[in-house]
Amino acid sequence: MQIGPVRVAPALVLAPMSGVTGSAFRRLIKRENPGCVGLVVSEFISVEALSRNNRRSLEMCRFSDEEKPIAIQIFGYDIDRMVTGARLAEESGADIVDINCGCPVPKVVKRGGGCELMRQSAHLARMLTAVRRSLTVPLTVKIRAGWDDGTRNAAEIARIAEECGVSMIAIHGRTCKQAYKGTVDWDIVRSVVESVKVPVVPSGDICSPESAFLARQAGAAALMIGRGALLNPWIFSEIELSGEKRQARKRTEVDVADVIEKYLVLLREELPDKAVIGRLKQFICQVTKGLRGGAAVRRDLCTTPGLPDFMEQLARWSDTVRSRTKMGPESLLWAGGSVDA
Ligand SMILES: Cc1cc2nc3c(=O)[nH]c(=O)nc-3n(C[C@H](O)[C@H](O)[C@H](O)COP(=O)(O)O)c2cc1C
């Protein structure tokens, strides 16, 4: 996929996930899927905070070379602040600036940001035009199917965005009211693909080579994967390899223990202990799903307060898992899992 001058190859994108896709997670996923992640997107960053030079928000714009190409996603309502935020994102070296038009969280929507922008198309058009003019890098948007069942206006919003100079449209095929419930509306995704010339990237429930195949059938220029990467950090390679009709290697308990430990190291490089433990527990709760004994691992690790105790528990579990490996490969098979809402 080509987004202006930015080549996204392979056409697989790590979705923006607030509280998840910080630099540590982006690096983890890129390292675990060498050559198989074409683009990563940051967590959404408030332009209200960014334009007031909030330290944490400025830090969220940072990334390392190995994460490139990278899109920085911003959210907000006020056009001047959006322009300032977009410029700061570009100045941080982002390859792409993305505007969030899909967040359903009440705190965001009540202030006019996220999916509320899909209900205010005239304001959105002014905002996109102003931000587009202020940037030299490509501008993209991430939208939803619409506000609710009665307003599935993704195709209309996509056309407006294209007219305003947006270079790619990602669409989560659920409405704002659905949040993460129910199923993705692939007809809406298809209607967006048919409405615009710019690349369209579907998001939602792509968590296996099979679901990737269905998404491609809807005309996807690339696929965006979010929760599937928490559940299965090797999903990008598995989808990429399945395209080449090659078998992905079997994942084992040891792989899971290893990836948790690698994430811990990366998180500790950039976050305070409290945030490290929060993000790690969130990861463990997903990545151990389908693992034999996974429920016990989640119970033991995710109820341990304080980083030192947590690290001790993790090391104990990793040792157990590794010594079990020596006893025979039968104990290693991973049963697979499914995406939780
Ligand atoms: C914890 C979490 C945080 C999210 N944060 C963002 C965000 O900051 N920006 C955004 O555009 N979408 C966000 N999303 C939506 C995802 O990017 C994605 O569209 C959605 O989860 C559906 O895709 P999936 O089934 O692959 O997860 C978030 C989703 C989750 C689960």
Coordinates of C-alpha atoms and ligand atoms in Angstrom, one line a residue, residues 15-20 42-44 73 98 100-103 142 144 172 174 180 203-206 224-228 230 282 339, ligand 1:
A15 CA -3.8 -0.6 15.0
P16 CA -3.7 2.4 17.4
M17 CA -4.6 1.2 20.9
S18 CA -4.6 3.6 23.8
G19 CA -2.8 2.2 26.8
V20 CA -1.2 -0.5 24.6
S42 CA 0.7 5.4 18.1
E43 CA -1.8 5.5 20.9
F44 CA -4.2 8.5 20.3
Q73 CA -2.6 9.6 15.9
D98 CA -3.7 10.3 11.6
N100 CA -9.0 9.9 15.3
C101 CA -12.7 10.1 14.2
G102 CA -13.8 6.8 15.7
C103 CA -13.2 6.8 19.5
K142 CA -9.6 6.5 11.2
R144 CA -16.1 4.0 12.3
H172 CA -13.5 0.1 12.2
R174 CA -18.7 -1.0 14.1
Y180 CA -16.7 -3.3 20.7
S203 CA -10.0 -2.7 11.3
G204 CA -11.9 -5.1 13.5
D205 CA -11.7 -8.7 14.4
I206 CA -8.8 -9.5 12.1
M224 CA -5.2 -3.3 10.5
I225 CA -4.7 -5.5 13.5
G226 CA -5.4 -4.5 17.1
R227 CA -6.5 -6.9 19.8
G228 CA -5.3 -9.8 17.8
L230 CA -2.2 -8.8 22.2
Q282 CA -3.1 -6.5 30.4
V339 CA -10.3 -12.1 20.4
Ligands
LIG1 C1 -7.6 -1.0 24.4 C2 -8.0 -0.4 23.1 C3 -7.5 0.9 22.8 C4 -7.9 1.5 21.6 N1 -7.4 2.8 21.4 C5 -7.6 3.3 20.1 C6 -7.0 4.6 19.8 O1 -6.3 5.2 20.6 N2 -7.2 5.1 18.5 C7 -8.0 4.4 17.6 O2 -8.2 4.9 16.5 N3 -8.6 3.2 17.9 C8 -8.4 2.7 19.1 N4 -8.9 1.4 19.4 C9 -9.6 0.7 18.3 C10 -8.6 -0.2 17.6 O3 -7.7 0.6 16.8 C11 -9.4 -1.1 16.6 O4 -10.0 -0.3 15.6 C12 -10.5 -2.0 17.3 O5 -10.0 -2.5 18.4 C13 -11.0 -3.1 16.3 O6 -9.9 -3.8 15.8 P1 -9.4 -5.2 16.5 O7 -10.6 -6.2 16.6 O8 -8.3 -5.7 15.6 O9 -8.9 -4.9 17.9 C14 -8.6 0.8 20.6 C15 -9.0 -0.5 20.9 C16 -8.7 -1.1 22.1 C17 -9.2 -2.5 22.3

